[in-house]
Coordinates of C-alpha atoms and ligand atoms in Angstrom, one line a residue:
X1 CA 21.9 51.5 10.8
X2 CA 18.7 53.6 10.5
X3 CA 16.2 54.5 13.2
X4 CA 12.6 55.7 13.0
X5 CA 10.7 57.1 16.0
X6 CA 6.9 57.2 15.9
X7 CA 5.2 59.6 18.3
X8 CA 1.5 60.6 18.7
X9 CA -0.2 63.9 19.3
X10 CA -3.5 65.4 20.4
X11 CA -5.3 62.2 21.5
X12 CA -4.6 58.6 22.3
X13 CA -6.0 55.7 20.2
X14 CA -4.9 57.3 17.0
X15 CA -3.7 54.1 15.5
X16 CA 0.0 54.9 15.9
X17 CA 0.8 51.2 16.3
X18 CA -1.0 50.4 13.0
X19 CA 0.8 53.3 11.3
X20 CA 4.2 52.0 12.6
X21 CA 3.4 48.4 11.7
X22 CA 2.2 49.5 8.2
X23 CA 5.4 51.5 7.6
X24 CA 7.3 48.3 8.7
X25 CA 5.4 46.4 6.0
X26 CA 6.2 49.0 3.3
X27 CA 9.9 49.0 4.2
X28 CA 10.1 45.2 4.1
X29 CA 8.6 45.4 0.7
X30 CA 11.5 47.6 -0.3
X31 CA 13.8 44.8 0.8
X32 CA 14.8 46.2 4.2
X33 CA 15.1 44.1 7.3
X34 CA 12.9 45.8 9.8
X35 CA 12.3 45.5 13.6
X36 CA 9.5 47.2 15.4
X37 CA 9.5 48.0 19.1
X38 CA 7.2 49.7 21.6
X39 CA 8.3 51.9 24.5
X40 CA 5.5 52.7 27.0
X41 CA 5.7 55.5 29.6
X42 CA 3.5 53.8 32.2
X43 CA 5.1 52.5 35.4
X44 CA 3.8 48.9 35.3
X45 CA 6.8 46.7 34.6
X46 CA 4.8 44.9 31.9
X47 CA 1.2 44.8 30.8
X48 CA 0.8 41.2 32.2
X49 CA -0.8 42.5 35.3
X50 CA -3.1 45.1 33.6
X51 CA -6.8 44.5 33.2
X52 CA -7.9 43.7 29.6
X53 CA -10.8 46.1 30.3
X54 CA -8.3 49.0 30.6
X55 CA -5.5 48.0 28.4
X56 CA -6.8 45.5 25.9
X57 CA -5.3 42.1 25.4
X58 CA -1.9 41.0 26.6
X59 CA 0.1 39.9 23.6
X60 CA 2.6 37.0 24.4
X61 CA 5.8 36.5 22.5
X62 CA 7.8 33.3 21.9
X63 CA 10.1 34.0 24.8
X64 CA 7.1 34.3 27.2
X65 CA 7.2 38.1 27.6
X66 CA 3.8 39.7 28.1
X67 CA 3.5 42.8 26.0
X68 CA 1.3 45.5 24.6
X69 CA -1.1 44.6 21.9
X70 CA 0.7 46.8 19.4
X71 CA 3.4 44.1 19.3
X72 CA 0.6 41.9 17.8
X73 CA 0.2 44.4 15.0
X74 CA 4.0 44.5 14.4
X75 CA 4.2 40.7 14.1
X76 CA 1.1 40.5 11.9
X77 CA 2.3 43.2 9.5
X78 CA 5.9 42.2 9.2
X79 CA 7.9 39.0 9.1
X80 CA 9.8 39.9 12.3
X81 CA 9.8 37.7 15.4
X82 CA 9.9 39.9 18.4
X83 CA 11.4 39.3 21.8
X84 CA 11.3 40.8 25.3
X85 CA 13.7 43.5 24.4
X86 CA 11.3 45.0 21.9
X87 CA 8.8 46.0 24.7
X88 CA 9.9 48.5 27.3
X89 CA 8.0 50.4 30.0
X90 CA 9.1 53.2 32.3
X91 CA 8.5 50.6 35.1
X92 CA 11.2 48.4 33.6
X93 CA 13.6 51.3 33.2
X94 CA 13.3 52.6 36.7
X95 CA 13.5 49.0 38.1
X96 CA 16.8 48.6 36.2
X97 CA 18.2 52.0 37.2
X98 CA 17.3 51.5 40.9
X99 CA 18.8 48.0 40.9
X100 CA 22.1 49.5 39.5
X101 CA 22.0 52.2 42.0
X102 CA 21.6 49.7 44.9
X103 CA 24.5 47.6 43.5
X104 CA 26.7 50.7 43.5
X105 CA 27.2 50.7 39.7
X106 CA 26.9 54.5 39.6
X107 CA 30.0 54.9 41.8
X108 CA 28.4 57.4 44.1
X109 CA 27.0 59.7 41.5
X110 CA 23.6 61.4 42.0
X111 CA 21.2 59.3 40.0
X112 CA 19.0 61.4 37.7
X113 CA 16.6 61.3 34.8
X114 CA 19.3 62.8 32.6
X115 CA 21.6 61.0 32.0
X116 CA 20.8 57.7 33.9
X117 CA 17.3 57.1 32.8
X118 CA 17.8 58.5 29.3
X119 CA 21.0 56.3 28.9
X120 CA 19.0 53.3 29.8
X121 CA 16.4 54.2 27.2
X122 CA 19.1 54.7 24.5
X123 CA 20.7 51.4 25.4
X124 CA 17.3 49.7 24.7
X125 CA 17.0 51.5 21.3
X126 CA 20.4 50.0 20.4
X127 CA 19.4 46.6 21.8
X128 CA 16.6 46.6 19.2
X129 CA 19.2 46.7 16.4
X130 CA 22.3 45.0 17.8
X131 CA 22.8 41.7 19.5
X132 CA 23.1 42.3 23.2
X133 CA 23.1 46.0 22.4
X134 CA 26.8 45.8 21.3
X135 CA 27.1 48.5 18.7
X136 CA 30.5 47.4 17.6
X137 CA 29.0 44.2 16.1
X138 CA 27.0 44.1 12.9
X139 CA 23.2 44.9 13.3
X140 CA 20.6 42.2 12.9
X141 CA 18.3 44.5 10.9
X142 CA 18.5 47.6 8.6
X143 CA 15.9 49.8 10.3
X144 CA 14.5 49.8 13.8
X145 CA 11.1 51.5 14.2
X146 CA 10.4 52.5 17.8
X147 CA 6.9 53.6 18.7
X148 CA 6.6 55.8 21.8
X149 CA 3.3 55.1 23.7
X150 CA 1.2 57.9 25.1
X151 CA 0.6 61.3 23.8
X152 CA 3.0 64.3 23.4
X153 CA 2.5 66.5 26.4
X154 CA 2.2 63.7 28.9
X155 CA 4.6 64.1 31.8
X156 CA 5.5 60.5 31.8
X157 CA 6.7 60.6 28.2
X158 CA 9.4 63.3 28.6
X159 CA 12.4 61.1 29.4
X160 CA 11.7 59.1 26.2
X161 CA 11.5 62.2 24.1
X162 CA 14.7 63.5 25.6
X163 CA 16.4 60.2 24.9
X164 CA 15.3 60.4 21.3
X165 CA 16.7 63.8 20.9
X166 CA 20.0 62.7 22.3
X167 CA 19.9 59.6 20.2
X168 CA 19.5 61.7 17.0
X169 CA 22.5 63.9 18.0
X170 CA 24.6 60.8 18.6
X171 CA 23.7 59.1 15.4
X172 CA 23.3 62.0 13.0
X173 CA 20.1 63.5 11.7
X174 CA 20.3 61.6 8.4
X175 CA 20.2 58.3 10.2
X176 CA 17.2 59.1 12.4
X177 CA 13.7 59.9 11.3
X178 CA 10.9 61.4 13.4
X179 CA 7.4 60.6 12.4
X180 CA 4.6 62.2 14.3
X181 CA 1.0 60.9 14.0
X182 CA -1.6 63.5 14.8
X183 CA -5.3 64.1 14.6
X184 CA -7.0 66.7 12.5
X185 CA -10.5 67.1 14.0
X186 CA -13.4 68.2 11.9
X187 CA -15.6 70.8 13.3
X188 CA -19.1 70.2 12.0
X189 CA -20.5 73.7 12.8
X190 CA -17.7 75.4 11.0
X191 CA -17.4 72.6 8.4
X192 CA -13.7 72.8 8.7
X193 CA -10.7 70.7 9.5
X194 CA -8.8 72.2 12.4
X195 CA -5.0 72.2 12.5
X196 CA -4.3 74.0 15.8
X197 CA -4.1 70.9 18.1
X198 CA -1.5 69.5 15.7
X199 CA 0.4 72.7 15.6
X200 CA 0.6 72.7 19.3
X201 CA 1.6 69.1 19.6
X202 CA 4.4 69.7 17.1
X203 CA 5.4 72.8 19.0
X204 CA 5.7 70.7 22.2
X205 CA 8.0 68.3 20.3
X206 CA 10.2 71.2 19.0
X207 CA 10.4 72.7 22.5
X208 CA 12.3 69.6 23.5
X209 CA 14.4 69.7 20.3
X210 CA 12.6 67.3 18.1
X211 CA 11.6 68.4 14.6
X212 CA 9.3 65.8 13.0
X213 CA 10.3 64.8 9.5
X214 CA 6.9 63.4 8.5
X215 CA 3.6 64.4 9.8
X216 CA 0.9 61.7 9.4
X217 CA -2.5 63.3 9.8
X218 CA -5.4 61.1 10.9
X219 CA -8.6 62.5 9.6
X220 CA -12.2 61.6 8.8
X221 CA -12.2 63.9 5.8
X222 CA -9.8 64.5 2.9
X223 CA -7.2 67.1 3.6
X224 CA -7.0 70.0 1.1
X225 CA -3.7 71.3 -0.3
X226 CA -4.4 74.5 1.7
X227 CA -4.6 72.6 5.0
X228 CA -1.4 70.8 4.1
X229 CA 0.3 74.1 3.3
X230 CA -0.8 75.5 6.7
X231 CA 0.5 72.5 8.6
X232 CA 3.7 72.6 6.7
X233 CA 4.3 76.2 7.5
X234 CA 3.4 76.0 11.2
X235 CA 5.0 72.7 11.9
X236 CA 8.1 73.3 9.8
X237 CA 7.6 70.1 7.8
X238 CA 8.0 70.1 4.0
X239 CA 4.5 70.0 2.4
X240 CA 5.1 66.7 0.7
X241 CA 5.9 65.2 4.1
X242 CA 2.4 66.1 5.4
X243 CA 0.6 62.8 4.9
X244 CA -3.1 62.2 4.9
X245 CA -4.2 59.1 6.7
X246 CA -7.9 58.9 6.4
X247 CA -10.0 56.3 8.4
X248 CA -10.0 53.1 6.4
X249 CA -13.3 51.8 5.2
X250 CA -13.1 48.1 5.5
X251 CA -10.1 46.8 7.3
X252 CA -6.8 47.8 9.0
X253 CA -5.0 45.8 6.3
X254 CA -5.8 48.7 4.0
X255 CA -3.4 51.0 5.9
X256 CA -0.1 49.8 4.2
X257 CA -1.8 50.4 0.8
X258 CA -3.0 53.8 1.9
X259 CA 0.4 54.9 3.3
X260 CA 2.1 53.5 0.2
X261 CA -0.2 55.6 -2.1
X262 CA 0.7 58.6 0.0
X263 CA 4.4 57.8 -0.6
X264 CA 5.5 57.5 3.1
X265 CA 8.0 54.8 2.3
X266 CA 9.5 57.0 -0.4
X267 CA 10.0 59.8 2.0
X268 CA 11.7 57.4 4.4
X269 CA 14.2 56.0 1.9
X270 CA 14.9 59.5 0.6
X271 CA 15.6 60.8 4.1
X272 CA 18.0 57.9 4.7
X273 CA 19.6 58.5 1.3
X274 CA 18.8 54.9 0.1
X275 CA 18.2 54.0 -3.5
X276 CA 15.7 51.2 -3.3
X277 CA 13.2 50.3 -6.0
X278 CA 9.5 50.2 -5.2
X279 CA 8.0 46.8 -5.3
X280 CA 4.2 46.3 -5.9
X281 CA 2.2 45.5 -2.9
X282 CA 0.4 42.5 -4.5
X283 CA 0.0 40.4 -1.3
X284 CA -1.6 43.3 0.6
X285 CA -3.8 44.1 -2.3
X286 CA -5.0 40.5 -2.4
X287 CA -5.7 40.5 1.3
X288 CA -7.8 43.6 1.0
X289 CA -9.5 42.4 -2.2
X290 CA -10.6 39.2 -0.4
X291 CA -11.8 41.2 2.6
X292 CA -13.9 43.6 0.5
X293 CA -15.3 41.1 -2.0
X294 CA -15.4 37.7 -0.4
X295 CA -17.2 34.8 -2.1
X296 CA -18.9 33.4 0.9
X297 CA -20.1 34.6 4.3
X298 CA -20.1 32.8 7.7
X299 CA -21.3 33.7 11.1
X300 CA -19.0 33.0 14.0
X301 CA -20.0 33.4 17.6
X302 CA -17.3 34.4 20.1
X303 CA -18.4 33.7 23.6
X304 CA -16.4 35.6 26.2
X305 CA -16.3 37.8 29.3
X306 CA -14.7 41.0 27.9
X307 CA -17.0 40.9 24.9
X308 CA -17.9 44.6 24.8
X309 CA -14.3 45.6 24.3
X310 CA -12.9 45.1 20.9
X311 CA -9.3 45.3 22.1
X312 CA -9.6 42.5 24.8
X313 CA -9.6 39.8 22.2
X314 CA -7.8 41.7 19.5
X315 CA -5.6 38.8 18.2
X316 CA -8.6 36.4 18.3
X317 CA -10.7 38.6 16.1
X318 CA -7.8 39.3 13.7
X319 CA -7.1 35.6 13.5
X320 CA -10.7 34.8 12.6
X321 CA -10.4 37.4 9.9
X322 CA -7.2 35.7 8.6
X323 CA -9.1 32.4 8.5
X324 CA -11.7 34.2 6.4
X325 CA -9.1 35.6 4.0
X326 CA -7.5 32.2 3.6
X327 CA -10.9 30.7 2.6
X328 CA -12.1 33.7 0.7
X329 CA -15.1 34.2 3.0
X330 CA -16.4 37.2 4.8
X331 CA -17.1 36.8 8.5
X332 CA -19.8 38.2 10.6
X333 CA -18.6 38.0 14.2
X334 CA -21.3 37.7 16.8
X335 CA -20.0 38.7 20.2
X336 CA -21.8 36.9 23.0
X337 CA -21.4 37.6 26.7
X338 CA -21.1 34.3 28.5
X339 CA -23.0 35.7 31.5
X340 CA -25.9 36.6 29.3
X341 CA -26.0 33.1 28.0
X342 CA -26.2 31.8 31.5
X343 CA -29.3 33.9 32.0
X344 CA -31.0 33.5 28.7
X345 CA -30.0 30.0 27.6
X346 CA -28.6 28.9 24.2
X347 CA -31.1 30.7 22.0
X348 CA -28.5 33.3 21.0
X349 CA -26.3 30.5 19.6
X350 CA -28.9 29.5 17.0
X351 CA -27.8 30.1 13.4
X352 CA -24.1 30.3 14.1
X353 CA -21.7 28.5 11.7
X354 CA -19.0 28.3 14.3
X355 CA -18.5 28.9 18.0
X356 CA -15.2 30.1 19.5
X357 CA -14.4 30.3 23.2
X358 CA -11.3 32.4 23.8
X359 CA -9.0 32.5 26.8
X360 CA -9.9 34.0 30.1
X361 CA -9.3 34.0 33.9
X362 CA -11.6 33.7 36.9
X363 CA -15.0 31.9 37.1
X364 CA -17.4 34.6 36.0
X365 CA -19.3 33.4 33.0
X366 CA -17.7 30.0 32.8
X367 CA -21.1 28.1 33.0
X368 CA -22.2 30.2 30.0
X369 CA -19.1 29.0 28.1
X370 CA -19.8 25.4 29.1
X371 CA -23.3 25.8 27.7
X372 CA -21.9 27.1 24.4
X373 CA -19.5 24.1 24.2
X374 CA -22.3 21.7 24.8
X375 CA -24.5 23.4 22.2
X376 CA -21.7 23.1 19.7
X377 CA -21.1 19.4 20.5
X378 CA -24.8 18.4 20.4
X379 CA -25.7 20.5 17.3
X380 CA -22.6 19.5 15.4
X381 CA -21.4 23.1 15.0
X382 CA -17.7 23.7 14.5
X383 CA -16.1 24.6 17.9
X384 CA -12.7 26.1 18.5
X385 CA -11.6 26.5 22.2
X386 CA -8.5 28.6 22.9
X387 CA -6.8 28.0 26.3
X388 CA -9.7 28.5 28.7
X389 CA -11.9 27.5 25.8
X390 CA -10.1 24.1 25.7
X391 CA -10.5 23.7 29.4
X392 CA -14.2 24.5 29.1
X393 CA -14.6 21.8 26.4
X394 CA -12.9 19.2 28.7
X395 CA -15.2 20.1 31.6
X396 CA -18.3 19.9 29.4
X397 CA -17.2 16.5 28.0
X398 CA -16.4 15.2 31.5
X399 CA -19.8 16.2 32.9
X400 CA -22.0 15.2 30.0
X401 CA -20.3 12.5 28.1
X402 CA -18.1 10.8 30.7
X403 CA -20.7 11.2 33.5
X404 CA -18.3 12.8 35.9
X405 CA -20.8 14.9 37.8
X406 CA -19.8 18.4 38.8
X407 CA -16.4 18.0 37.0
X408 CA -14.7 21.4 37.0
X409 CA -11.4 23.2 37.0
X410 CA -10.0 23.9 40.5
X411 CA -9.7 27.5 39.3
X412 CA -13.5 27.8 39.5
X413 CA -14.3 25.2 42.2
X414 CA -11.6 24.3 44.7
X415 CA -13.6 21.3 46.0
X416 CA -15.0 19.8 42.8
X417 CA -15.2 15.9 43.1
X418 CA -13.6 15.7 39.6
X419 CA -10.8 18.2 39.1
X420 CA -10.3 17.5 35.4
X421 CA -8.4 20.8 35.0
X422 CA -6.0 21.5 37.8
X423 CA -2.7 23.0 38.9
X424 CA 0.4 20.7 38.5
X425 CA 1.7 19.4 41.7
X426 CA 4.8 21.6 41.5
X427 CA 2.6 24.7 41.3
X428 CA 0.5 23.9 44.4
X429 CA 0.9 26.1 47.4
X430 CA 3.0 28.7 45.6
X431 CA 2.2 32.2 47.0
X432 CA 3.4 34.2 44.0
X433 CA 0.9 33.5 41.4
X434 CA 2.9 35.4 38.7
X435 CA 5.6 32.7 38.9
X436 CA 3.2 29.8 38.2
X437 CA 2.2 30.7 34.7
X438 CA 3.3 28.6 31.7
X439 CA 4.4 31.4 29.4
X440 CA 5.7 31.5 25.8
X441 CA 6.5 28.9 23.2
X442 CA 6.3 25.2 24.1
X443 CA 6.7 22.2 21.8
X444 CA 3.7 20.0 21.0
X445 CA 3.6 16.7 19.2
X446 CA 0.6 16.0 17.1
X447 CA -1.2 12.6 16.7
X448 CA -1.4 11.4 13.1
X449 CA -4.9 11.3 11.7
X450 CA -6.3 14.1 13.8
X451 CA -7.9 17.4 12.6
X452 CA -4.9 19.2 14.1
X453 CA -2.3 17.0 12.3
X454 CA -4.2 17.6 9.1
X455 CA -4.3 21.3 9.6
X456 CA -0.6 21.8 10.4
X457 CA 0.6 19.1 8.0
X458 CA 3.4 18.1 10.3
X459 CA 3.8 16.4 13.7
X460 CA 6.0 18.8 15.6
X461 CA 4.9 22.3 16.3
X462 CA 5.5 25.1 18.7
X463 CA 2.8 27.4 20.1
X464 CA 2.6 30.2 22.7
X465 CA 1.1 29.6 26.2
X466 CA -0.2 31.9 28.9
X467 CA -2.1 29.9 31.6
X468 CA -1.7 28.4 35.0
X469 CA -4.0 25.3 34.9
X470 CA -3.5 22.1 33.0
X471 CA -5.5 19.1 31.8
X472 CA -5.3 16.7 34.8
X473 CA -3.7 13.5 33.5
X474 CA -5.3 11.4 36.3
X475 CA -8.4 11.6 34.1
X476 CA -6.6 10.9 30.8
X477 CA -7.6 7.2 30.4
X478 CA -11.2 7.7 31.5
X479 CA -11.8 10.6 29.1
X480 CA -10.1 8.8 26.3
X481 CA -12.2 5.7 26.8
X482 CA -15.3 7.9 26.5
X483 CA -14.1 9.2 23.2
X484 CA -12.0 12.3 23.8
X485 CA -9.2 12.5 21.3
X486 CA -5.8 13.7 22.6
X487 CA -4.5 15.2 19.5
X488 CA -1.4 16.9 20.8
X489 CA 0.9 16.6 23.8
X490 CA 3.9 18.3 25.1
X491 CA 6.7 15.7 24.4
X492 CA 8.8 16.9 27.3
X493 CA 6.2 17.0 30.1
X494 CA 3.4 14.8 28.8
X495 CA 0.9 17.7 29.2
X496 CA -2.2 17.5 27.1
X497 CA -2.1 20.4 24.6
X498 CA -5.0 19.6 22.2
X499 CA -8.2 17.8 22.6
X500 CA -10.7 16.9 19.8
X501 CA -13.8 15.0 19.2
X502 CA -13.5 12.1 16.8
X503 CA -14.2 12.9 13.1
X504 CA -16.9 10.2 13.1
X505 CA -19.0 12.0 15.7
X506 CA -18.4 15.7 15.1
X507 CA -17.4 17.8 12.0
X508 CA -14.8 19.9 13.7
X509 CA -14.3 20.3 17.5
X510 CA -10.8 21.3 18.6
X511 CA -9.6 22.8 21.9
X512 CA -6.0 24.0 22.3
X513 CA -4.3 24.7 25.6
X514 CA -2.2 27.4 23.8
X515 CA -2.9 30.6 22.1
X516 CA -2.7 30.1 18.3
X517 CA -4.1 33.7 17.8
X518 CA -0.6 35.0 18.6
X519 CA 0.9 33.4 15.5
X520 CA -1.6 34.1 12.8
X521 CA -1.0 36.7 10.0
X522 CA -3.2 38.2 7.3
X523 CA -1.0 36.9 4.6
X524 CA -0.6 33.5 6.3
X525 CA -3.6 32.4 8.5
X526 CA -2.8 30.1 11.3
X527 CA -3.6 26.5 10.2
X528 CA -6.2 25.9 12.9
X529 CA -8.1 29.2 12.2
X530 CA -8.0 28.4 8.5
X531 CA -9.5 25.0 9.1
X532 CA -12.0 26.2 11.7
X533 CA -13.4 28.7 9.2
X534 CA -13.4 26.1 6.5
X535 CA -15.5 23.9 8.7
X536 CA -17.8 26.8 9.4
X537 CA -18.2 27.3 5.7
X538 CA -19.1 23.7 5.2
X539 CA -21.6 24.0 8.0
X540 CA -23.2 27.1 6.4
X541 CA -23.4 25.4 3.1
X542 CA -25.2 22.5 4.7
X543 CA -27.6 24.8 6.4
X544 CA -27.9 27.7 3.9
X545 CA -30.7 29.6 5.8
X546 CA -28.4 30.2 8.8
X547 CA -26.3 32.8 6.9
X548 CA -29.1 34.9 5.7
X549 CA -29.6 37.0 8.8
X550 CA -27.0 39.7 9.0
X551 CA -25.7 40.6 12.4
Ligands
LIG1 N1 -7.6 30.6 33.5 C1 -7.0 29.5 32.8 C2 -5.6 29.1 33.3 O1 -5.0 29.9 34.0 C3 -6.9 29.8 31.3 C4 -6.0 30.9 31.0 C5 -6.2 31.4 29.6 O2 -7.2 31.2 28.9 N2 -5.2 32.2 29.1 O3 -5.2 28.1 33.1

């Protein structure tokens, strides 16, 4: 069993997660079974309660765990399916240690960071490789890549680093590889790349007993052999293991190709003493080729609340890109703040080939989203509603087509006369809101003949959920009579999971109660994103002028 630890130095937001995910992709290409996991030093138990403004999107796994958005990169770049064990925070560790202490598991010992907290961390590293963390069994994978969140030098990160050091001692240095991602800033005035911050960051690692084996250097400029030599000398890393990772020009999906060219996967297999042939990265090359030289272009509007922050809808943007790759089309994403739409009216929606309303919580900006859904319905523009975006479509249809005045979700208006979106009876009155969410993979049965059925090409699917409110089945018959198509339902609970407009009245209008964006990959676009972008292309071909203006 082999283990890789990825740490970051100098600054945050270095793209450590992408580097780790890309290394995972390269090692899979070598035929290795890889699992990625993320350990975060913050004290929240999970990111479920953190604001998307601060922390970016919450990425949901099949088992319903709410995790860091880096797990999204891991699942998109590799074939691995992750679970709650692959996401760990200091909050979880301390919760666990304190629970054990209260139960008396430590038999009266003084409970300390070393060994109690570090043991807990080490157990979780093993749990990434072995079923139930039982190291006497055979591992599920060949390599576990563990990314440590935060930056070297943070107080919170120390227990993780100490655990890594102990782990390498226990498992042998040849079975453990330390990869440090660092930043080489460029000083304009001196016209020089500076290595000092990286030297100091590595010095901090060595202070605690960790010698990096590979140094991945993020840089805006190419790194000269002299700079590599200097880093090698000061950081005690062989010069060939000082890797240049320049900013990619077009897309994050270039990173596996870039790291492959730099030979990172070769360094890893050499370190582990493995003799594995190098396979060409054809699929990744094709992904990048399609991104750089697409044959078409479409303009997709995303109408949301956290629109100024790229990371809050990370998986949504990625999935739109995947839909573009599948259709060989480039995509201009137009981000629209739903509150601005409320003020200025639908003018900003003109010229779009597709409108997407992503998930969200709270009532700010909902009327702007409703306006966008109405515009898409009336102007026959492809519409894709994700979770809240589906609820918005139902509200809009109820008000304007079914004549249910002031229809709403009880999330936004507790005393609406027509609660078409509502809590289920068993959720009402519960104090602890966290406990009322429908989270993780749920089955859905599709109705033959619908757009969704055509997209998936099968009738039984499973998709990931993260929401509290549901389509209110008291209105099912009324809305169906008025023409709403119920394209998918949960076979166990009868919950409406997908609504559509009939093909005869609209080219492509689909709202899903789940989050398909958590299951889309660059090499395999989610079927609904693929079909949404296809419909947008058809729209743009029918109205060629609309794609001329660049955003
Ligand atoms: N706020 C809505 C609900 O709780 C939708 C949530 C979402 O879009 N993820 O049901």
